[in-house]
Amino acid sequence: MITKNSVEDVAVKLLYLAVTELPQDVKKALQQACREEESEAGKTQLKAILDNMELAEKTRTPMCQDTGVIIFYVKAGGQVKGLDKIEKALRNATVRATKEVPLRPNAVDPFTQKNTGDNTGRFIPFINWEIVPGDTLEITVMPKGGGSENVCALGMLSPGIGVNGLKKFVVDTVINAGAKPCPPNILGVAVGGGADIAMKLAKAALLRPLDQPNPDPNLAKLEKELYEAANSTGIGPMGLGGKFTVLGVKVDYAHRHPASYPVAVAVQCWAARRASARIYPDGKIEYLTHKVV
Amino acid sequence: MAIYKLKTPISEEKVRKLRVNDVIYVTGIMITARDAAHRRALEFHKEGKALPVNLQGLAVFHCGPIVKKDDDKWMVVAAGPTTSTRMDLFEDEFIKNFKVRVVIGKGGMGKKTTNAMKKYGAVYGAFTGGAAVLAAKAIKKVRSVEWYDLGMPEAMWVLEVEDFGPLTVAIDAHGNNLFEDVQKKVEEERLKIYQKLGA
Ligand code: SF4
């Protein structure tokens, strides 16, 4: 049975896994970048990222001091019972993980500037819900760092310019960001829907593993084109110059209003933290992004 | 590119040997300072008051560490670099007055700081953004904490470090600035990229 307690325990574990160990696809992409980087300064930085990553895993400490704002993605089977208890469980898990891992408290009231101290607050942790057929519960956590969040961008472009405008907007966003989001980055790019929908899709696109190209061949081609464009800026690891400014680009879209062409770019840093698990009706737990022994 | 291991106090002569793209590791005493500690240090100087620590030849790290107290002993848990451009306001005076030789942070610094580094002999070492565990590992001991009234991240932490790095020399004492060079090249690429995309 899927219980509130099991959800809470799984979520604490996911938070811990996410901040201490990168998913396989990100690890592999960083290793490959380190092998192929030609700039000396860029290579030094990538090597340091890998050393830091290994050390974090070994010592079970957060890989970056900024453990982010906590965002959950929940895919709930329509037949799962007790869905009304899940939000509470995820909030409890966040409070617990903040103490147990520990995470840096990152939930600040925007008016009083007061930090709640436990990573919870109004709408935080944020939960993205999706109801799907079935009887399993899939939980993903994405602790999102501030440095990369600060360079995310939304453009309400002119529909007349179309996809060329999108491409230019992505390149401009990468160049404006420069060294700030701790490159190499991952870009989530989404077009259409509306301002909020585009950004939501862009961020969710970051959840798709780097080694999984877009199932739509046209979008896969666009992803590759944007990847090459971003990397030909030469910004490189930590902005010190080099081939690897991004590790990947993930594109998604929604249909749009005839008069609107919203383009959102969600920027993720090398510390591209995410962790997922699926809970089955019999209580079995399957971790999807990390090996758990 | 060369790799250097530097021990504090670092002499001006040693620092002038370094060139952009070199990699350095620092052993000895390093202090942390963000905006508030920079501002206070300069106020002290203006009023003719001595700083709690003599900074000559030391390294200053732009960092707001997470430090925990275990049985009366401070321990650095995480110590990643913060964005250095905020300290551009103070760094030229800081280098001039206190003769720090290595400034450590992420993202690089501007013209004013680059000029001061050239004039008084100092370098900027870029530490990998977010690499908090690597940083904490090289910090062997907290020697003292000064100006704790500024808050944990803003206080001046006096740290004993061993092979703190790798730091990429991104601004040297000869007026070279790697970040500026990269930015210039990026601007040159911009139009070419637009063209290639048909944008
Ligand atoms: S941008 Fe990412 S890696 Fe850099 S400090 Fe922020 S969370 Fe850490």
PDB file of N, CA and C in Angstrom, chain A residues 40-41 44-45 48-49 52 55 61-65 164 167-168 171-172 175 182 225 229 232-235 238-241 270, chain B residues 1 21 23 78 80-81 106 126 128-134 137 166 168 170 178-179 182 186-187 189-190 193-194 197-199:
ATOM      1  N   GLU A  40      42.608  24.563 -21.864  1.00  0.00           N
ATOM      2  CA  GLU A  40      43.263  24.110 -20.630  1.00  0.00           C
ATOM      3  C   GLU A  40      42.473  24.520 -19.407  1.00  0.00           C
ATOM      4  N   ALA A  41      42.067  25.796 -19.408  1.00  0.00           N
ATOM      5  CA  ALA A  41      41.321  26.301 -18.253  1.00  0.00           C
ATOM      6  C   ALA A  41      40.001  25.547 -18.120  1.00  0.00           C
ATOM      7  N   THR A  44      40.636  22.097 -16.674  1.00  0.00           N
ATOM      8  CA  THR A  44      40.909  22.174 -15.233  1.00  0.00           C
ATOM      9  C   THR A  44      39.599  22.274 -14.454  1.00  0.00           C
ATOM     10  N   GLN A  45      38.683  23.096 -14.953  1.00  0.00           N
ATOM     11  CA  GLN A  45      37.413  23.283 -14.252  1.00  0.00           C
ATOM     12  C   GLN A  45      36.576  22.001 -14.279  1.00  0.00           C
ATOM     13  N   ALA A  48      37.911  19.530 -11.887  1.00  0.00           N
ATOM     14  CA  ALA A  48      37.537  19.894 -10.508  1.00  0.00           C
ATOM     15  C   ALA A  48      36.076  19.527 -10.228  1.00  0.00           C
ATOM     16  N   ILE A  49      35.214  19.717 -11.218  1.00  0.00           N
ATOM     17  CA  ILE A  49      33.803  19.346 -11.053  1.00  0.00           C
ATOM     18  C   ILE A  49      33.693  17.842 -10.796  1.00  0.00           C
ATOM     19  N   ASN A  52      35.055  16.961  -7.373  1.00  0.00           N
ATOM     20  CA  ASN A  52      34.093  17.395  -6.369  1.00  0.00           C
ATOM     21  C   ASN A  52      32.904  16.432  -6.297  1.00  0.00           C
ATOM     22  N   LEU A  55      33.930  13.203  -4.606  1.00  0.00           N
ATOM     23  CA  LEU A  55      34.122  13.446  -3.176  1.00  0.00           C
ATOM     24  C   LEU A  55      32.778  13.575  -2.457  1.00  0.00           C
ATOM     25  N   THR A  61      28.082  14.150   1.224  1.00  0.00           N
ATOM     26  CA  THR A  61      27.731  15.540   1.510  1.00  0.00           C
ATOM     27  C   THR A  61      27.235  16.206   0.226  1.00  0.00           C
ATOM     28  N   PRO A  62      26.436  17.261   0.366  1.00  0.00           N
ATOM     29  CA  PRO A  62      25.922  17.940  -0.821  1.00  0.00           C
ATOM     30  C   PRO A  62      27.056  18.415  -1.727  1.00  0.00           C
ATOM     31  N   MET A  63      26.899  18.175  -3.034  1.00  0.00           N
ATOM     32  CA  MET A  63      27.963  18.504  -3.998  1.00  0.00           C
ATOM     33  C   MET A  63      28.153  20.004  -4.143  1.00  0.00           C
ATOM     34  N   CYS A  64      27.090  20.794  -3.857  1.00  0.00           N
ATOM     35  CA  CYS A  64      27.215  22.249  -3.931  1.00  0.00           C
ATOM     36  C   CYS A  64      26.576  22.835  -2.678  1.00  0.00           C
ATOM     37  N   GLN A  65      27.156  23.964  -2.228  1.00  0.00           N
ATOM     38  CA  GLN A  65      26.616  24.584  -0.998  1.00  0.00           C
ATOM     39  C   GLN A  65      25.185  25.082  -1.194  1.00  0.00           C
ATOM     40  N   ASN A 164      13.210  31.052 -36.059  1.00  0.00           N
ATOM     41  CA  ASN A 164      14.495  31.753 -36.100  1.00  0.00           C
ATOM     42  C   ASN A 164      14.656  32.688 -34.910  1.00  0.00           C
ATOM     43  N   LYS A 167      15.683  30.604 -31.955  1.00  0.00           N
ATOM     44  CA  LYS A 167      17.109  30.242 -31.963  1.00  0.00           C
ATOM     45  C   LYS A 167      17.962  31.411 -31.472  1.00  0.00           C
ATOM     46  N   LYS A 168      17.641  32.595 -31.957  1.00  0.00           N
ATOM     47  CA  LYS A 168      18.417  33.773 -31.565  1.00  0.00           C
ATOM     48  C   LYS A 168      18.242  34.030 -30.072  1.00  0.00           C
ATOM     49  N   VAL A 171      20.436  31.687 -28.053  1.00  0.00           N
ATOM     50  CA  VAL A 171      21.851  32.075 -28.109  1.00  0.00           C
ATOM     51  C   VAL A 171      22.092  33.313 -27.243  1.00  0.00           C
ATOM     52  N   ASP A 172      21.193  34.298 -27.343  1.00  0.00           N
ATOM     53  CA  ASP A 172      21.341  35.512 -26.538  1.00  0.00           C
ATOM     54  C   ASP A 172      21.289  35.209 -25.041  1.00  0.00           C
ATOM     55  N   ILE A 175      24.609  33.749 -24.021  1.00  0.00           N
ATOM     56  CA  ILE A 175      25.692  34.744 -24.004  1.00  0.00           C
ATOM     57  C   ILE A 175      25.513  35.716 -22.833  1.00  0.00           C
ATOM     58  N   CYS A 182      27.362  28.869 -13.646  1.00  0.00           N
ATOM     59  CA  CYS A 182      28.294  27.753 -13.467  1.00  0.00           C
ATOM     60  C   CYS A 182      28.253  26.779 -14.640  1.00  0.00           C
ATOM     61  N   GLU A 225      21.010  21.392 -33.070  1.00  0.00           N
ATOM     62  CA  GLU A 225      21.412  22.679 -33.641  1.00  0.00           C
ATOM     63  C   GLU A 225      21.659  23.709 -32.529  1.00  0.00           C
ATOM     64  N   ALA A 229      25.128  25.511 -31.415  1.00  0.00           N
ATOM     65  CA  ALA A 229      25.186  26.979 -31.381  1.00  0.00           C
ATOM     66  C   ALA A 229      25.668  27.465 -30.018  1.00  0.00           C
ATOM     67  N   SER A 232      29.291  26.872 -29.633  1.00  0.00           N
ATOM     68  CA  SER A 232      30.233  27.652 -30.443  1.00  0.00           C
ATOM     69  C   SER A 232      30.385  29.080 -29.912  1.00  0.00           C
ATOM     70  N   THR A 233      29.669  29.434 -28.820  1.00  0.00           N
ATOM     71  CA  THR A 233      29.932  30.742 -28.204  1.00  0.00           C
ATOM     72  C   THR A 233      31.344  30.786 -27.620  1.00  0.00           C
ATOM     73  N   GLY A 234      31.854  29.612 -27.197  1.00  0.00           N
ATOM     74  CA  GLY A 234      33.198  29.570 -26.618  1.00  0.00           C
ATOM     75  C   GLY A 234      33.269  30.004 -25.160  1.00  0.00           C
ATOM     76  N   ILE A 235      32.112  30.201 -24.515  1.00  0.00           N
ATOM     77  CA  ILE A 235      32.112  30.618 -23.100  1.00  0.00           C
ATOM     78  C   ILE A 235      32.857  29.589 -22.250  1.00  0.00           C
ATOM     79  N   MET A 238      32.792  27.283 -16.656  1.00  0.00           N
ATOM     80  CA  MET A 238      32.949  28.400 -15.716  1.00  0.00           C
ATOM     81  C   MET A 238      33.276  29.725 -16.399  1.00  0.00           C
ATOM     82  N   GLY A 239      32.994  29.777 -17.693  1.00  0.00           N
ATOM     83  CA  GLY A 239      33.216  31.026 -18.418  1.00  0.00           C
ATOM     84  C   GLY A 239      34.670  31.318 -18.702  1.00  0.00           C
ATOM     85  N   LEU A 240      35.519  30.303 -18.552  1.00  0.00           N
ATOM     86  CA  LEU A 240      36.957  30.500 -18.768  1.00  0.00           C
ATOM     87  C   LEU A 240      37.377  30.139 -20.182  1.00  0.00           C
ATOM     88  N   GLY A 241      36.404  29.881 -21.037  1.00  0.00           N
ATOM     89  CA  GLY A 241      36.696  29.569 -22.425  1.00  0.00           C
ATOM     90  C   GLY A 241      36.759  28.083 -22.675  1.00  0.00           C
ATOM     91  N   TRP A 270      25.877  22.722 -13.894  1.00  0.00           N
ATOM     92  CA  TRP A 270      26.498  21.388 -13.922  1.00  0.00           C
ATOM     93  C   TRP A 270      25.958  20.530 -12.795  1.00  0.00           C
TER      94      TRP A 270
ATOM     95  N   MET B   1      50.973  26.698 -19.977  1.00  0.00           N
ATOM     96  CA  MET B   1      50.359  26.555 -18.665  1.00  0.00           C
ATOM     97  C   MET B   1      51.316  25.864 -17.702  1.00  0.00           C
ATOM     98  N   ASN B  21      45.902  31.363 -17.198  1.00  0.00           N
ATOM     99  CA  ASN B  21      45.852  29.943 -17.558  1.00  0.00           C
ATOM    100  C   ASN B  21      46.711  29.049 -16.672  1.00  0.00           C
ATOM    101  N   VAL B  23      47.788  27.171 -13.275  1.00  0.00           N
ATOM    102  CA  VAL B  23      46.968  26.615 -12.207  1.00  0.00           C
ATOM    103  C   VAL B  23      47.738  26.731 -10.903  1.00  0.00           C
ATOM    104  N   ALA B  78      30.778  23.491   4.076  1.00  0.00           N
ATOM    105  CA  ALA B  78      30.755  23.770   2.635  1.00  0.00           C
ATOM    106  C   ALA B  78      31.305  25.167   2.430  1.00  0.00           C
ATOM    107  N   GLY B  80      31.826  26.952  -1.096  1.00  0.00           N
ATOM    108  CA  GLY B  80      31.950  27.267  -2.523  1.00  0.00           C
ATOM    109  C   GLY B  80      32.155  28.757  -2.727  1.00  0.00           C
ATOM    110  N   PRO B  81      32.696  29.132  -3.880  1.00  0.00           N
ATOM    111  CA  PRO B  81      32.926  30.553  -4.146  1.00  0.00           C
ATOM    112  C   PRO B  81      31.643  31.286  -4.498  1.00  0.00           C
ATOM    113  N   LYS B 106      34.497  33.271  -8.091  1.00  0.00           N
ATOM    114  CA  LYS B 106      34.039  32.756  -9.384  1.00  0.00           C
ATOM    115  C   LYS B 106      33.500  33.887 -10.245  1.00  0.00           C
ATOM    116  N   ALA B 126      40.408  31.626 -10.262  1.00  0.00           N
ATOM    117  CA  ALA B 126      39.020  31.184 -10.410  1.00  0.00           C
ATOM    118  C   ALA B 126      38.876  29.800  -9.802  1.00  0.00           C
ATOM    119  N   THR B 128      36.256  26.636  -9.060  1.00  0.00           N
ATOM    120  CA  THR B 128      35.081  26.064  -9.706  1.00  0.00           C
ATOM    121  C   THR B 128      33.807  26.359  -8.936  1.00  0.00           C
ATOM    122  N   GLY B 129      32.869  27.020  -9.595  1.00  0.00           N
ATOM    123  CA  GLY B 129      31.604  27.374  -8.950  1.00  0.00           C
ATOM    124  C   GLY B 129      30.876  26.133  -8.472  1.00  0.00           C
ATOM    125  N   GLY B 130      30.412  26.172  -7.244  1.00  0.00           N
ATOM    126  CA  GLY B 130      29.633  25.074  -6.702  1.00  0.00           C
ATOM    127  C   GLY B 130      30.449  23.943  -6.116  1.00  0.00           C
ATOM    128  N   ALA B 131      31.763  23.958  -6.341  1.00  0.00           N
ATOM    129  CA  ALA B 131      32.590  22.825  -5.894  1.00  0.00           C
ATOM    130  C   ALA B 131      32.897  22.929  -4.396  1.00  0.00           C
ATOM    131  N   ALA B 132      31.838  22.863  -3.612  1.00  0.00           N
ATOM    132  CA  ALA B 132      31.932  23.144  -2.184  1.00  0.00           C
ATOM    133  C   ALA B 132      32.669  22.063  -1.403  1.00  0.00           C
ATOM    134  N   VAL B 133      32.566  20.825  -1.868  1.00  0.00           N
ATOM    135  CA  VAL B 133      33.182  19.727  -1.118  1.00  0.00           C
ATOM    136  C   VAL B 133      34.695  19.749  -1.310  1.00  0.00           C
ATOM    137  N   LEU B 134      35.079  20.051  -2.548  1.00  0.00           N
ATOM    138  CA  LEU B 134      36.497  20.163  -2.872  1.00  0.00           C
ATOM    139  C   LEU B 134      37.136  21.272  -2.032  1.00  0.00           C
ATOM    140  N   LYS B 137      37.388  20.302   1.703  1.00  0.00           N
ATOM    141  CA  LYS B 137      38.415  19.297   1.953  1.00  0.00           C
ATOM    142  C   LYS B 137      39.790  19.942   2.149  1.00  0.00           C
ATOM    143  N   PRO B 166      42.026  23.247  -7.531  1.00  0.00           N
ATOM    144  CA  PRO B 166      42.822  24.064  -8.456  1.00  0.00           C
ATOM    145  C   PRO B 166      42.195  25.440  -8.699  1.00  0.00           C
ATOM    146  N   THR B 168      42.391  28.488 -11.397  1.00  0.00           N
ATOM    147  CA  THR B 168      42.900  28.926 -12.695  1.00  0.00           C
ATOM    148  C   THR B 168      43.216  30.414 -12.585  1.00  0.00           C
ATOM    149  N   ALA B 170      43.059  33.680 -13.667  1.00  0.00           N
ATOM    150  CA  ALA B 170      42.221  34.278 -14.704  1.00  0.00           C
ATOM    151  C   ALA B 170      42.522  35.761 -14.872  1.00  0.00           C
ATOM    152  N   LEU B 178      41.519  36.796 -18.386  1.00  0.00           N
ATOM    153  CA  LEU B 178      41.004  35.695 -19.196  1.00  0.00           C
ATOM    154  C   LEU B 178      39.500  35.837 -19.464  1.00  0.00           C
ATOM    155  N   PHE B 179      38.760  36.256 -18.457  1.00  0.00           N
ATOM    156  CA  PHE B 179      37.311  36.412 -18.636  1.00  0.00           C
ATOM    157  C   PHE B 179      37.005  37.456 -19.709  1.00  0.00           C
ATOM    158  N   VAL B 182      37.712  36.029 -23.104  1.00  0.00           N
ATOM    159  CA  VAL B 182      36.658  35.112 -23.535  1.00  0.00           C
ATOM    160  C   VAL B 182      35.444  35.915 -23.991  1.00  0.00           C
ATOM    161  N   VAL B 186      33.574  35.803 -27.534  1.00  0.00           N
ATOM    162  CA  VAL B 186      32.167  35.429 -27.613  1.00  0.00           C
ATOM    163  C   VAL B 186      31.411  36.462 -28.453  1.00  0.00           C
ATOM    164  N   GLU B 187      31.684  37.732 -28.213  1.00  0.00           N
ATOM    165  CA  GLU B 187      31.014  38.778 -28.993  1.00  0.00           C
ATOM    166  C   GLU B 187      31.340  38.647 -30.485  1.00  0.00           C
ATOM    167  N   GLU B 189      31.928  35.912 -31.987  1.00  0.00           N
ATOM    168  CA  GLU B 189      31.236  34.721 -32.500  1.00  0.00           C
ATOM    169  C   GLU B 189      29.748  34.980 -32.732  1.00  0.00           C
ATOM    170  N   ARG B 190      29.191  35.892 -31.936  1.00  0.00           N
ATOM    171  CA  ARG B 190      27.738  36.055 -31.890  1.00  0.00           C
ATOM    172  C   ARG B 190      27.105  36.148 -33.291  1.00  0.00           C
ATOM    173  N   ILE B 193      27.235  33.013 -35.315  1.00  0.00           N
ATOM    174  CA  ILE B 193      26.272  32.000 -34.867  1.00  0.00           C
ATOM    175  C   ILE B 193      24.879  32.333 -35.396  1.00  0.00           C
ATOM    176  N   TYR B 194      24.494  33.607 -35.308  1.00  0.00           N
ATOM    177  CA  TYR B 194      23.190  34.014 -35.865  1.00  0.00           C
ATOM    178  C   TYR B 194      23.097  33.588 -37.326  1.00  0.00           C
ATOM    179  N   LEU B 197      22.615  29.942 -37.938  1.00  0.00           N
ATOM    180  CA  LEU B 197      21.267  29.490 -37.575  1.00  0.00           C
ATOM    181  C   LEU B 197      20.211  30.068 -38.503  1.00  0.00           C
ATOM    182  N   GLY B 198      20.614  31.015 -39.336  1.00  0.00           N
ATOM    183  CA  GLY B 198      19.640  31.706 -40.176  1.00  0.00           C
ATOM    184  C   GLY B 198      18.793  32.662 -39.363  1.00  0.00           C
ATOM    185  N   ALA B 199      19.289  33.035 -38.183  1.00  0.00           N
ATOM    186  CA  ALA B 199      18.476  33.872 -37.290  1.00  0.00           C
ATOM    187  C   ALA B 199      18.759  35.354 -37.505  1.00  0.00           C
TER     188      ALA B 199
END
